[in-house]
PDB file of C-alpha atoms in Angstrom:
ATOM      1  CA  MET A 502      48.469  -4.761  -3.677  1.00 43.00           C
ATOM      2  CA  ARG A 503      51.586  -4.892  -1.567  1.00 43.00           C
ATOM      3  CA  LEU A 504      53.642  -3.564  -4.474  1.00 40.00           C
ATOM      4  CA  LEU A 505      51.140  -0.744  -4.917  1.00 40.00           C
ATOM      5  CA  ARG A 506      51.462   0.235  -1.259  1.00 46.00           C
ATOM      6  CA  LEU A 507      55.225   0.451  -1.693  1.00 42.00           C
ATOM      7  CA  PHE A 508      54.954   2.367  -4.939  1.00 42.00           C
ATOM      8  CA  VAL A 509      52.645   5.146  -3.766  1.00 43.00           C
ATOM      9  CA  PRO A 510      54.976   6.381  -0.966  1.00 45.00           C
ATOM     10  CA  ALA A 511      57.825   6.275  -3.458  1.00 45.00           C
ATOM     11  CA  LEU A 512      55.897   8.576  -5.780  1.00 44.00           C
ATOM     12  CA  ALA A 513      55.241  10.921  -2.903  1.00 45.00           C
ATOM     13  CA  LEU A 514      58.952  11.088  -2.179  1.00 46.00           C
ATOM     14  CA  LEU A 515      59.668  11.892  -5.812  1.00 48.00           C
ATOM     15  CA  ALA A 516      57.005  14.600  -5.888  1.00 47.00           C
ATOM     16  CA  GLY A 517      58.205  16.148  -2.650  1.00 46.00           C
ATOM     17  CA  PRO A 518      61.397  17.825  -3.917  1.00 44.00           C
ATOM     18  CA  THR A 519      59.519  19.221  -6.960  1.00 42.00           C
ATOM     19  CA  ALA A 520      56.880  20.830  -4.784  1.00 42.00           C
ATOM     20  CA  ILE A 521      59.565  22.218  -2.504  1.00 37.00           C
ATOM     21  CA  ALA A 522      61.515  23.590  -5.500  1.00 42.00           C
ATOM     22  CA  GLN A 523      58.413  25.342  -6.793  1.00 48.00           C
ATOM     23  CA  THR A 524      57.744  27.032  -3.474  1.00 57.00           C
ATOM     24  CA  ALA A 525      61.396  28.071  -3.216  1.00 87.00           C
ATOM     25  CA  TYR A 526      61.362  30.196  -6.389  1.00 96.00           C
ATOM     26  CA  PRO A 527      63.703  31.869  -6.997  1.00 97.00           C
ATOM     27  CA  ASP A 528      66.559  29.694  -5.779  1.00 96.00           C
ATOM     28  CA  ARG A 529      69.176  31.048  -8.206  1.00 97.00           C
ATOM     29  CA  PRO A 530      69.869  34.307 -10.091  1.00 98.00           C
ATOM     30  CA  ILE A 531      67.347  35.553 -12.644  1.00 98.00           C
ATOM     31  CA  LYS A 532      68.360  36.908 -16.049  1.00 98.00           C
ATOM     32  CA  MET A 533      66.501  39.881 -17.554  1.00 98.00           C
ATOM     33  CA  ILE A 534      66.900  40.449 -21.283  1.00 98.00           C
ATOM     34  CA  VAL A 535      66.553  44.100 -22.283  1.00 97.00           C
ATOM     35  CA  PRO A 536      66.488  44.189 -26.112  1.00 94.00           C
ATOM     36  CA  LEU A 537      67.750  47.765 -26.089  1.00 89.00           C
ATOM     37  CA  ALA A 538      71.041  49.561 -25.602  1.00 87.00           C
ATOM     38  CA  ALA A 539      72.533  50.181 -22.180  1.00 90.00           C
ATOM     39  CA  ALA A 540      71.585  53.603 -20.766  1.00 88.00           C
ATOM     40  CA  SER A 541      68.384  53.721 -22.819  1.00 87.00           C
ATOM     41  CA  ALA A 542      65.284  54.789 -20.878  1.00 87.00           C
ATOM     42  CA  VAL A 543      63.993  51.250 -20.326  1.00 91.00           C
ATOM     43  CA  ASP A 544      67.442  49.987 -19.366  1.00 94.00           C
ATOM     44  CA  VAL A 545      67.781  52.719 -16.741  1.00 93.00           C
ATOM     45  CA  ALA A 546      64.343  51.986 -15.286  1.00 95.00           C
ATOM     46  CA  ALA A 547      64.939  48.224 -15.371  1.00 97.00           C
ATOM     47  CA  ARG A 548      68.103  48.556 -13.306  1.00 97.00           C
ATOM     48  CA  ILE A 549      66.358  50.673 -10.669  1.00 97.00           C
ATOM     49  CA  VAL A 550      63.365  48.354 -10.323  1.00 98.00           C
ATOM     50  CA  THR A 551      65.181  45.023 -10.537  1.00 98.00           C
ATOM     51  CA  GLN A 552      67.731  46.057  -7.922  1.00 98.00           C
ATOM     52  CA  LYS A 553      64.929  46.494  -5.397  1.00 98.00           C
ATOM     53  CA  MET A 554      63.259  43.289  -6.582  1.00 98.00           C
ATOM     54  CA  ALA A 555      66.532  41.430  -6.136  1.00 98.00           C
ATOM     55  CA  ASP A 556      66.969  42.822  -2.625  1.00 98.00           C
ATOM     56  CA  ASN A 557      63.455  41.745  -1.708  1.00 98.00           C
ATOM     57  CA  MET A 558      63.684  38.290  -3.322  1.00 97.00           C
ATOM     58  CA  GLY A 559      67.163  37.465  -2.081  1.00 96.00           C
ATOM     59  CA  GLN A 560      68.453  36.628  -5.556  1.00 97.00           C
ATOM     60  CA  GLN A 561      70.428  38.629  -8.084  1.00 98.00           C
ATOM     61  CA  ILE A 562      68.707  39.828 -11.263  1.00 98.00           C
ATOM     62  CA  VAL A 563      71.262  40.209 -14.040  1.00 98.00           C
ATOM     63  CA  ILE A 564      70.481  42.664 -16.851  1.00 98.00           C
ATOM     64  CA  ILE A 565      71.603  41.552 -20.303  1.00 97.00           C
ATOM     65  CA  ASN A 566      71.401  44.210 -23.023  1.00 96.00           C
ATOM     66  CA  GLN A 567      70.763  42.617 -26.402  1.00 92.00           C
ATOM     67  CA  ALA A 568      70.300  45.542 -28.757  1.00 85.00           C
ATOM     68  CA  GLY A 569      70.024  45.312 -32.514  1.00 79.00           C
ATOM     69  CA  ALA A 570      67.384  44.937 -35.233  1.00 81.00           C
ATOM     70  CA  SER A 571      65.079  47.319 -33.343  1.00 79.00           C
ATOM     71  CA  GLY A 572      64.794  44.826 -30.496  1.00 86.00           C
ATOM     72  CA  LEU A 573      63.957  41.762 -32.606  1.00 90.00           C
ATOM     73  CA  ILE A 574      67.064  39.819 -31.582  1.00 93.00           C
ATOM     74  CA  GLY A 575      66.699  40.222 -27.836  1.00 95.00           C
ATOM     75  CA  ALA A 576      62.951  39.582 -27.965  1.00 96.00           C
ATOM     76  CA  GLU A 577      63.517  36.339 -29.855  1.00 96.00           C
ATOM     77  CA  GLN A 578      65.974  35.208 -27.184  1.00 97.00           C
ATOM     78  CA  LEU A 579      63.301  35.674 -24.542  1.00 98.00           C
ATOM     79  CA  ALA A 580      60.632  33.988 -26.652  1.00 97.00           C
ATOM     80  CA  ARG A 581      62.873  30.913 -27.016  1.00 97.00           C
ATOM     81  CA  ALA A 582      64.037  30.826 -23.373  1.00 98.00           C
ATOM     82  CA  ALA A 583      62.931  28.146 -20.927  1.00 98.00           C
ATOM     83  CA  PRO A 584      59.618  29.189 -19.343  1.00 98.00           C
ATOM     84  CA  ASP A 585      60.827  28.645 -15.800  1.00 97.00           C
ATOM     85  CA  GLY A 586      60.929  32.183 -14.405  1.00 98.00           C
ATOM     86  CA  TYR A 587      64.699  32.451 -14.589  1.00 98.00           C
ATOM     87  CA  THR A 588      64.717  34.394 -17.865  1.00 98.00           C
ATOM     88  CA  ILE A 589      62.440  37.422 -18.057  1.00 98.00           C
ATOM     89  CA  GLY A 590      62.340  40.523 -20.225  1.00 98.00           C
ATOM     90  CA  GLY A 591      62.247  44.289 -19.822  1.00 98.00           C
ATOM     91  CA  PHE A 592      60.685  45.641 -23.034  1.00 96.00           C
ATOM     92  CA  ASN A 593      59.461  48.966 -24.324  1.00 92.00           C
ATOM     93  CA  ASP A 594      56.271  49.326 -26.312  1.00 91.00           C
ATOM     94  CA  SER A 595      58.282  49.768 -29.496  1.00 87.00           C
ATOM     95  CA  VAL A 596      59.442  46.155 -29.366  1.00 92.00           C
ATOM     96  CA  MET A 597      55.975  45.004 -28.343  1.00 94.00           C
ATOM     97  CA  THR A 598      53.613  47.058 -30.502  1.00 93.00           C
ATOM     98  CA  MET A 599      55.504  49.159 -33.063  1.00 89.00           C
ATOM     99  CA  VAL A 600      58.158  46.898 -34.594  1.00 88.00           C
ATOM    100  CA  PRO A 601      55.692  43.999 -35.132  1.00 92.00           C
ATOM    101  CA  ASN A 602      53.694  46.304 -37.395  1.00 90.00           C
ATOM    102  CA  LEU A 603      56.730  46.879 -39.630  1.00 85.00           C
ATOM    103  CA  HIS A 604      57.247  43.298 -40.718  1.00 84.00           C
ATOM    104  CA  SER A 605      54.966  40.867 -42.483  1.00 79.00           C
ATOM    105  CA  LYS A 606      57.078  37.983 -41.177  1.00 87.00           C
ATOM    106  CA  MET A 607      58.115  38.042 -37.537  1.00 91.00           C
ATOM    107  CA  PRO A 608      60.269  35.493 -35.667  1.00 93.00           C
ATOM    108  CA  TRP A 609      57.853  35.700 -32.723  1.00 96.00           C
ATOM    109  CA  ASP A 610      54.296  36.754 -31.903  1.00 96.00           C
ATOM    110  CA  ILE A 611      53.964  39.285 -29.086  1.00 96.00           C
ATOM    111  CA  LEU A 612      50.523  37.942 -28.166  1.00 97.00           C
ATOM    112  CA  LYS A 613      51.407  34.234 -28.269  1.00 97.00           C
ATOM    113  CA  ASP A 614      55.081  33.847 -27.385  1.00 98.00           C
ATOM    114  CA  PHE A 615      55.186  35.888 -24.161  1.00 98.00           C
ATOM    115  CA  GLU A 616      53.465  36.026 -20.787  1.00 98.00           C
ATOM    116  CA  PRO A 617      52.661  39.559 -19.606  1.00 98.00           C
ATOM    117  CA  VAL A 618      53.863  40.314 -16.074  1.00 98.00           C
ATOM    118  CA  SER A 619      53.276  44.035 -15.448  1.00 98.00           C
ATOM    119  CA  LEU A 620      53.336  47.481 -16.990  1.00 98.00           C
ATOM    120  CA  VAL A 621      56.073  48.971 -14.823  1.00 98.00           C
ATOM    121  CA  ALA A 622      56.194  52.629 -15.842  1.00 96.00           C
ATOM    122  CA  THR A 623      55.402  54.989 -18.664  1.00 93.00           C
ATOM    123  CA  VAL A 624      58.311  56.843 -20.210  1.00 88.00           C
ATOM    124  CA  GLU A 625      57.705  60.561 -20.651  1.00 90.00           C
ATOM    125  CA  TRP A 626      59.316  62.079 -23.729  1.00 95.00           C
ATOM    126  CA  GLY A 627      60.984  65.249 -24.874  1.00 96.00           C
ATOM    127  CA  LEU A 628      62.035  67.039 -28.046  1.00 98.00           C
ATOM    128  CA  ILE A 629      65.786  67.610 -27.864  1.00 98.00           C
ATOM    129  CA  ALA A 630      68.098  69.873 -29.849  1.00 98.00           C
ATOM    130  CA  ALA A 631      71.849  70.173 -30.143  1.00 98.00           C
ATOM    131  CA  ASN A 632      73.439  73.164 -28.437  1.00 98.00           C
ATOM    132  CA  ASN A 633      74.814  74.334 -31.779  1.00 97.00           C
ATOM    133  CA  THR A 634      71.303  74.913 -33.144  1.00 97.00           C
ATOM    134  CA  SER A 635      69.112  77.980 -32.679  1.00 96.00           C
ATOM    135  CA  TYR A 636      66.032  75.964 -31.711  1.00 97.00           C
ATOM    136  CA  ARG A 637      64.501  76.894 -28.352  1.00 97.00           C
ATOM    137  CA  THR A 638      60.937  75.653 -28.860  1.00 97.00           C
ATOM    138  CA  ALA A 639      58.965  73.285 -31.053  1.00 97.00           C
ATOM    139  CA  ALA A 640      57.778  76.333 -33.000  1.00 97.00           C
ATOM    140  CA  ASP A 641      61.398  77.183 -33.882  1.00 97.00           C
ATOM    141  CA  LEU A 642      61.945  73.719 -35.327  1.00 98.00           C
ATOM    142  CA  ILE A 643      58.705  73.821 -37.286  1.00 98.00           C
ATOM    143  CA  ALA A 644      59.566  77.216 -38.769  1.00 97.00           C
ATOM    144  CA  ALA A 645      63.059  76.083 -39.757  1.00 98.00           C
ATOM    145  CA  ALA A 646      61.723  72.892 -41.345  1.00 98.00           C
ATOM    146  CA  LYS A 647      59.156  74.824 -43.371  1.00 97.00           C
ATOM    147  CA  ALA A 648      61.903  77.113 -44.612  1.00 97.00           C
ATOM    148  CA  ALA A 649      64.095  74.171 -45.642  1.00 97.00           C
ATOM    149  CA  PRO A 650      61.952  71.082 -46.382  1.00 96.00           C
ATOM    150  CA  GLY A 651      63.811  67.812 -45.893  1.00 96.00           C
ATOM    151  CA  LYS A 652      67.061  69.545 -44.964  1.00 97.00           C
ATOM    152  CA  ILE A 653      66.921  68.957 -41.202  1.00 98.00           C
ATOM    153  CA  ASN A 654      67.987  65.535 -39.918  1.00 98.00           C
ATOM    154  CA  TYR A 655      66.635  63.787 -36.843  1.00 98.00           C
ATOM    155  CA  SER A 656      67.956  60.723 -35.059  1.00 97.00           C
ATOM    156  CA  SER A 657      66.139  57.627 -33.862  1.00 94.00           C
ATOM    157  CA  GLY A 658      66.875  54.265 -32.331  1.00 88.00           C
ATOM    158  CA  GLY A 659      65.996  52.570 -35.610  1.00 84.00           C
ATOM    159  CA  PRO A 660      63.096  52.079 -38.018  1.00 81.00           C
ATOM    160  CA  GLY A 661      59.860  51.674 -36.115  1.00 78.00           C
ATOM    161  CA  SER A 662      61.419  52.836 -32.855  1.00 83.00           C
ATOM    162  CA  PRO A 663      59.535  55.249 -30.575  1.00 87.00           C
ATOM    163  CA  GLN A 664      61.922  58.031 -31.633  1.00 92.00           C
ATOM    164  CA  HIS A 665      61.014  57.372 -35.264  1.00 91.00           C
ATOM    165  CA  LEU A 666      57.274  57.195 -34.623  1.00 90.00           C
ATOM    166  CA  ALA A 667      57.218  60.285 -32.385  1.00 94.00           C
ATOM    167  CA  MET A 668      58.958  62.456 -34.997  1.00 95.00           C
ATOM    168  CA  ALA A 669      56.865  61.056 -37.835  1.00 91.00           C
ATOM    169  CA  MET A 670      53.725  61.978 -35.909  1.00 91.00           C
ATOM    170  CA  PHE A 671      55.170  65.419 -35.093  1.00 95.00           C
ATOM    171  CA  ALA A 672      56.124  66.095 -38.709  1.00 95.00           C
ATOM    172  CA  SER A 673      52.785  64.905 -40.013  1.00 91.00           C
ATOM    173  CA  GLN A 674      50.799  67.071 -37.621  1.00 92.00           C
ATOM    174  CA  ALA A 675      53.046  70.089 -38.262  1.00 95.00           C
ATOM    175  CA  GLY A 676      53.003  69.649 -42.037  1.00 95.00           C
ATOM    176  CA  ILE A 677      56.794  69.534 -42.340  1.00 96.00           C
ATOM    177  CA  SER A 678      59.388  67.224 -43.890  1.00 95.00           C
ATOM    178  CA  LEU A 679      62.431  66.023 -41.931  1.00 97.00           C
ATOM    179  CA  THR A 680      65.091  63.438 -42.789  1.00 97.00           C
ATOM    180  CA  HIS A 681      65.291  60.284 -40.673  1.00 96.00           C
ATOM    181  CA  VAL A 682      68.737  59.083 -39.560  1.00 97.00           C
ATOM    182  CA  PRO A 683      68.255  55.708 -37.830  1.00 93.00           C
ATOM    183  CA  TYR A 684      70.768  54.314 -35.340  1.00 91.00           C
ATOM    184  CA  LYS A 685      71.074  50.897 -33.727  1.00 84.00           C
ATOM    185  CA  GLY A 686      69.799  52.174 -30.414  1.00 83.00           C
ATOM    186  CA  ALA A 687      68.368  55.160 -28.589  1.00 87.00           C
ATOM    187  CA  THR A 688      71.539  55.867 -26.624  1.00 90.00           C
ATOM    188  CA  GLN A 689      73.707  56.508 -29.686  1.00 93.00           C
ATOM    189  CA  ALA A 690      70.895  58.495 -31.276  1.00 95.00           C
ATOM    190  CA  ALA A 691      70.846  60.790 -28.236  1.00 96.00           C
ATOM    191  CA  THR A 692      74.635  60.985 -28.015  1.00 96.00           C
ATOM    192  CA  ASP A 693      74.936  62.240 -31.575  1.00 97.00           C
ATOM    193  CA  VAL A 694      72.462  65.041 -30.852  1.00 98.00           C
ATOM    194  CA  ALA A 695      74.519  65.955 -27.786  1.00 97.00           C
ATOM    195  CA  SER A 696      77.677  66.016 -29.915  1.00 97.00           C
ATOM    196  CA  GLY A 697      76.050  68.246 -32.510  1.00 97.00           C
ATOM    197  CA  GLN A 698      76.233  65.712 -35.353  1.00 97.00           C
ATOM    198  CA  ILE A 699      72.433  65.550 -35.530  1.00 98.00           C
ATOM    199  CA  PRO A 700      70.372  68.662 -34.787  1.00 98.00           C
ATOM    200  CA  VAL A 701      67.190  67.222 -33.248  1.00 98.00           C
ATOM    201  CA  GLY A 702      65.317  64.154 -32.082  1.00 98.00           C
ATOM    202  CA  PHE A 703      62.693  62.832 -29.744  1.00 98.00           C
ATOM    203  CA  GLN A 704      63.908  60.819 -26.760  1.00 96.00           C
ATOM    204  CA  GLY A 705      62.581  59.227 -23.604  1.00 91.00           C
ATOM    205  CA  LEU A 706      63.576  61.499 -20.726  1.00 91.00           C
ATOM    206  CA  GLY A 707      65.125  58.575 -18.880  1.00 86.00           C
ATOM    207  CA  THR A 708      67.746  58.439 -21.629  1.00 88.00           C
ATOM    208  CA  VAL A 709      68.574  62.151 -21.783  1.00 93.00           C
ATOM    209  CA  ALA A 710      67.755  63.657 -18.361  1.00 91.00           C
ATOM    210  CA  GLY A 711      71.418  63.539 -17.312  1.00 92.00           C
ATOM    211  CA  LEU A 712      72.591  65.103 -20.576  1.00 95.00           C
ATOM    212  CA  VAL A 713      70.007  67.874 -20.226  1.00 96.00           C
ATOM    213  CA  ARG A 714      70.901  68.642 -16.613  1.00 94.00           C
ATOM    214  CA  GLY A 715      74.586  68.560 -17.530  1.00 96.00           C
ATOM    215  CA  GLY A 716      74.052  71.129 -20.284  1.00 97.00           C
ATOM    216  CA  GLN A 717      75.148  68.753 -23.044  1.00 97.00           C
ATOM    217  CA  LEU A 718      71.963  69.146 -25.028  1.00 95.00           C
ATOM    218  CA  ARG A 719      68.855  71.267 -24.983  1.00 97.00           C
ATOM    219  CA  LEU A 720      65.380  70.065 -24.035  1.00 98.00           C
ATOM    220  CA  ILE A 721      63.034  72.278 -26.046  1.00 98.00           C
ATOM    221  CA  GLY A 722      59.713  70.584 -25.306  1.00 97.00           C
ATOM    222  CA  VAL A 723      58.067  67.749 -23.426  1.00 97.00           C
ATOM    223  CA  THR A 724      55.361  65.605 -24.991  1.00 96.00           C
ATOM    224  CA  THR A 725      53.117  65.443 -21.926  1.00 93.00           C
ATOM    225  CA  GLU A 726      49.772  67.206 -21.547  1.00 92.00           C
ATOM    226  CA  LYS A 727      51.161  69.421 -18.772  1.00 93.00           C
ATOM    227  CA  ARG A 728      54.667  70.613 -17.897  1.00 94.00           C
ATOM    228  CA  LEU A 729      56.692  68.182 -15.835  1.00 92.00           C
ATOM    229  CA  PRO A 730      57.721  69.120 -12.292  1.00 90.00           C
ATOM    230  CA  GLN A 731      61.223  67.767 -13.060  1.00 89.00           C
ATOM    231  CA  PHE A 732      61.607  70.357 -15.858  1.00 93.00           C
ATOM    232  CA  PRO A 733      59.189  73.169 -14.916  1.00 94.00           C
ATOM    233  CA  ASN A 734      60.747  75.708 -17.292  1.00 95.00           C
ATOM    234  CA  VAL A 735      60.423  73.468 -20.352  1.00 97.00           C
ATOM    235  CA  PRO A 736      57.151  74.024 -22.241  1.00 97.00           C
ATOM    236  CA  THR A 737      55.078  71.210 -23.640  1.00 97.00           C
ATOM    237  CA  VAL A 738      55.263  70.688 -27.387  1.00 97.00           C
ATOM    238  CA  ALA A 739      51.521  71.337 -27.446  1.00 97.00           C
ATOM    239  CA  GLU A 740      51.856  74.802 -25.895  1.00 96.00           C
ATOM    240  CA  SER A 741      54.989  75.798 -27.796  1.00 94.00           C
ATOM    241  CA  GLY A 742      54.257  74.997 -31.402  1.00 90.00           C
ATOM    242  CA  LEU A 743      51.948  72.042 -32.015  1.00 95.00           C
ATOM    243  CA  PRO A 744      48.625  72.142 -30.141  1.00 95.00           C
ATOM    244  CA  GLY A 745      47.256  68.754 -29.131  1.00 93.00           C
ATOM    245  CA  PHE A 746      50.519  66.840 -29.590  1.00 95.00           C
ATOM    246  CA  PHE A 747      51.063  64.053 -27.056  1.00 92.00           C
ATOM    247  CA  PHE A 748      53.386  61.053 -26.977  1.00 92.00           C
ATOM    248  CA  ASN A 749      54.758  58.621 -24.429  1.00 89.00           C
ATOM    249  CA  SER A 750      55.921  55.027 -24.291  1.00 90.00           C
ATOM    250  CA  TRP A 751      56.225  52.361 -21.655  1.00 91.00           C
ATOM    251  CA  PHE A 752      58.403  49.840 -19.894  1.00 95.00           C
ATOM    252  CA  ALA A 753      56.829  46.438 -19.317  1.00 98.00           C
ATOM    253  CA  MET A 754      58.013  43.166 -17.844  1.00 98.00           C
ATOM    254  CA  LEU A 755      57.390  39.904 -19.706  1.00 98.00           C
ATOM    255  CA  ALA A 756      58.223  36.211 -19.438  1.00 98.00           C
ATOM    256  CA  PRO A 757      58.305  33.442 -22.053  1.00 98.00           C
ATOM    257  CA  ALA A 758      54.957  31.875 -22.926  1.00 98.00           C
ATOM    258  CA  GLY A 759      54.233  28.863 -20.743  1.00 98.00           C
ATOM    259  CA  THR A 760      55.815  30.290 -17.610  1.00 98.00           C
ATOM    260  CA  PRO A 761      53.778  28.865 -14.694  1.00 98.00           C
ATOM    261  CA  GLN A 762      51.110  31.245 -13.490  1.00 97.00           C
ATOM    262  CA  ASP A 763      52.284  31.044  -9.885  1.00 97.00           C
ATOM    263  CA  ILE A 764      55.688  32.338 -11.001  1.00 98.00           C
ATOM    264  CA  VAL A 765      54.090  35.082 -13.102  1.00 98.00           C
ATOM    265  CA  ALA A 766      52.020  36.054 -10.065  1.00 98.00           C
ATOM    266  CA  ARG A 767      55.129  36.112  -7.860  1.00 98.00           C
ATOM    267  CA  LEU A 768      57.002  38.320 -10.339  1.00 98.00           C
ATOM    268  CA  ASN A 769      54.013  40.649 -10.605  1.00 98.00           C
ATOM    269  CA  ALA A 770      53.801  40.931  -6.818  1.00 98.00           C
ATOM    270  CA  GLU A 771      57.524  41.698  -6.612  1.00 98.00           C
ATOM    271  CA  VAL A 772      57.222  44.430  -9.261  1.00 98.00           C
ATOM    272  CA  LEU A 773      54.387  46.076  -7.333  1.00 98.00           C
ATOM    273  CA  LYS A 774      56.312  45.770  -4.087  1.00 98.00           C
ATOM    274  CA  ALA A 775      59.401  47.392  -5.626  1.00 98.00           C
ATOM    275  CA  LEU A 776      57.318  50.213  -7.106  1.00 98.00           C
ATOM    276  CA  GLY A 777      55.835  50.853  -3.687  1.00 97.00           C
ATOM    277  CA  ASP A 778      59.259  51.738  -2.316  1.00 98.00           C
ATOM    278  CA  PRO A 779      59.554  55.550  -1.936  1.00 98.00           C
ATOM    279  CA  GLU A 780      63.185  55.640  -3.078  1.00 98.00           C
ATOM    280  CA  VAL A 781      62.436  53.630  -6.222  1.00 98.00           C
ATOM    281  CA  ARG A 782      59.535  55.941  -7.042  1.00 97.00           C
ATOM    282  CA  ARG A 783      61.678  59.025  -6.452  1.00 96.00           C
ATOM    283  CA  LYS A 784      64.457  57.794  -8.726  1.00 95.00           C
ATOM    284  CA  LEU A 785      62.045  56.925 -11.526  1.00 94.00           C
ATOM    285  CA  GLU A 786      60.113  60.167 -11.263  1.00 92.00           C
ATOM    286  CA  ASP A 787      63.308  62.253 -11.211  1.00 89.00           C
ATOM    287  CA  LEU A 788      64.219  60.695 -14.551  1.00 87.00           C
ATOM    288  CA  GLY A 789      60.863  61.509 -16.126  1.00 85.00           C
ATOM    289  CA  PHE A 790      59.057  58.205 -15.626  1.00 91.00           C
ATOM    290  CA  THR A 791      55.512  57.869 -14.363  1.00 91.00           C
ATOM    291  CA  VAL A 792      55.217  54.863 -12.053  1.00 96.00           C
ATOM    292  CA  ARG A 793      52.435  52.446 -13.019  1.00 95.00           C
ATOM    293  CA  GLY A 794      52.283  48.807 -11.883  1.00 97.00           C
ATOM    294  CA  THR A 795      49.435  46.708 -13.266  1.00 97.00           C
ATOM    295  CA  SER A 796      48.153  43.172 -13.196  1.00 98.00           C
ATOM    296  CA  ALA A 797      49.409  40.744 -15.830  1.00 98.00           C
ATOM    297  CA  SER A 798      45.989  40.688 -17.479  1.00 97.00           C
ATOM    298  CA  GLU A 799      45.871  44.487 -17.687  1.00 98.00           C
ATOM    299  CA  LEU A 800      49.198  44.500 -19.516  1.00 98.00           C
ATOM    300  CA  GLY A 801      47.845  41.855 -21.888  1.00 97.00           C
ATOM    301  CA  VAL A 802      44.843  44.010 -22.776  1.00 97.00           C
ATOM    302  CA  LEU A 803      47.021  47.120 -23.161  1.00 96.00           C
ATOM    303  CA  THR A 804      49.397  45.276 -25.498  1.00 97.00           C
ATOM    304  CA  ARG A 805      46.589  43.998 -27.709  1.00 97.00           C
ATOM    305  CA  ASP A 806      44.941  47.428 -27.903  1.00 95.00           C
ATOM    306  CA  GLN A 807      48.148  49.334 -28.652  1.00 93.00           C
ATOM    307  CA  LEU A 808      49.254  46.796 -31.248  1.00 94.00           C
ATOM    308  CA  ALA A 809      46.044  47.518 -33.157  1.00 94.00           C
ATOM    309  CA  LYS A 810      46.350  51.283 -32.586  1.00 89.00           C
ATOM    310  CA  TYR A 811      49.872  51.508 -34.000  1.00 89.00           C
ATOM    311  CA  ALA A 812      48.917  49.343 -36.961  1.00 90.00           C
ATOM    312  CA  ARG A 813      46.476  52.104 -37.915  1.00 87.00           C
ATOM    313  CA  VAL A 814      48.832  54.985 -37.062  1.00 84.00           C
ATOM    314  CA  MET A 815      51.821  53.598 -38.935  1.00 85.00           C
ATOM    315  CA  LYS A 816      49.718  52.875 -41.989  1.00 86.00           C
ATOM    316  CA  GLU A 817      48.332  56.411 -41.949  1.00 81.00           C
ATOM    317  CA  MET A 818      51.833  57.885 -41.493  1.00 79.00           C
ATOM    318  CA  GLY A 819      53.305  55.752 -44.261  1.00 79.00           C
ATOM    319  CA  ILE A 820      55.961  54.362 -41.894  1.00 75.00           C
ATOM    320  CA  ALA A 821      57.652  51.339 -43.428  1.00 64.00           C
ATOM    321  CA  ASP A 822      60.761  49.323 -42.722  1.00 57.00           C
ATOM    322  CA  GLU A 823      63.772  51.229 -43.997  1.00 47.00           C
TER     323      GLU A 823
END
């Protein structure tokens, strides 16, 4: 009994530092894996949001861009990371719900290997054209494609990327044939339209807003239901050539499966706090993002639903791994 009395306080002493460490999260820098190229829409949004989160939390959040294989490589790194809250991910819905529908064998399961944290923002999209083309509206592109089936190239961030899916949906609805030129990331896909090497493409506005405002490429349509206040003179694709067309994507924050729920809750609260900052909202909205902010469970439901939706869409469109 005497030994037991000595042992119990000793256990309490051992447990004490652990409890303190848990309440002190984060006590060192956090790494965010973005499985996309630098300067892509999600990368831009991630840097804006995590900077405010870092300021509020008192710890640096380091962005690591791990592009390649349509996001598979970076996503696998997050899936295999220690579930301690010090490695998180900034993903787009392509990595989460489009790419998994391309492959019968995946190195990870989006529904089992990750903990949802929050839907951060939706990425509004636009149809872009090189300055050396004659396209001014979606109708111009449709007419040119009908006159020369399969002769017009478009760029994307890779097979199964949002750029690929958006144009496949556009072409299917318009009844036209275009040639897909996949790149290893959205940034290079946009750059080659700006340089005139590729005539057209769909892109998240966060990736191309600067190029559009700088006159380096032409924004000929937005894929929203109404015109965007950031680009009031740019018509929607629906009003300028393809009635009913709509497309957007999203930026979500994830953690490895098994991350303690108190840490997930803390990260979620910090995302919502950052999104409540007027300057953060202004920066995101200026770049064509729509600020969201959800609970972890809401993101989980959204992911499951969209995974099933794109399984149907991609099958109907005949989109396969190229």
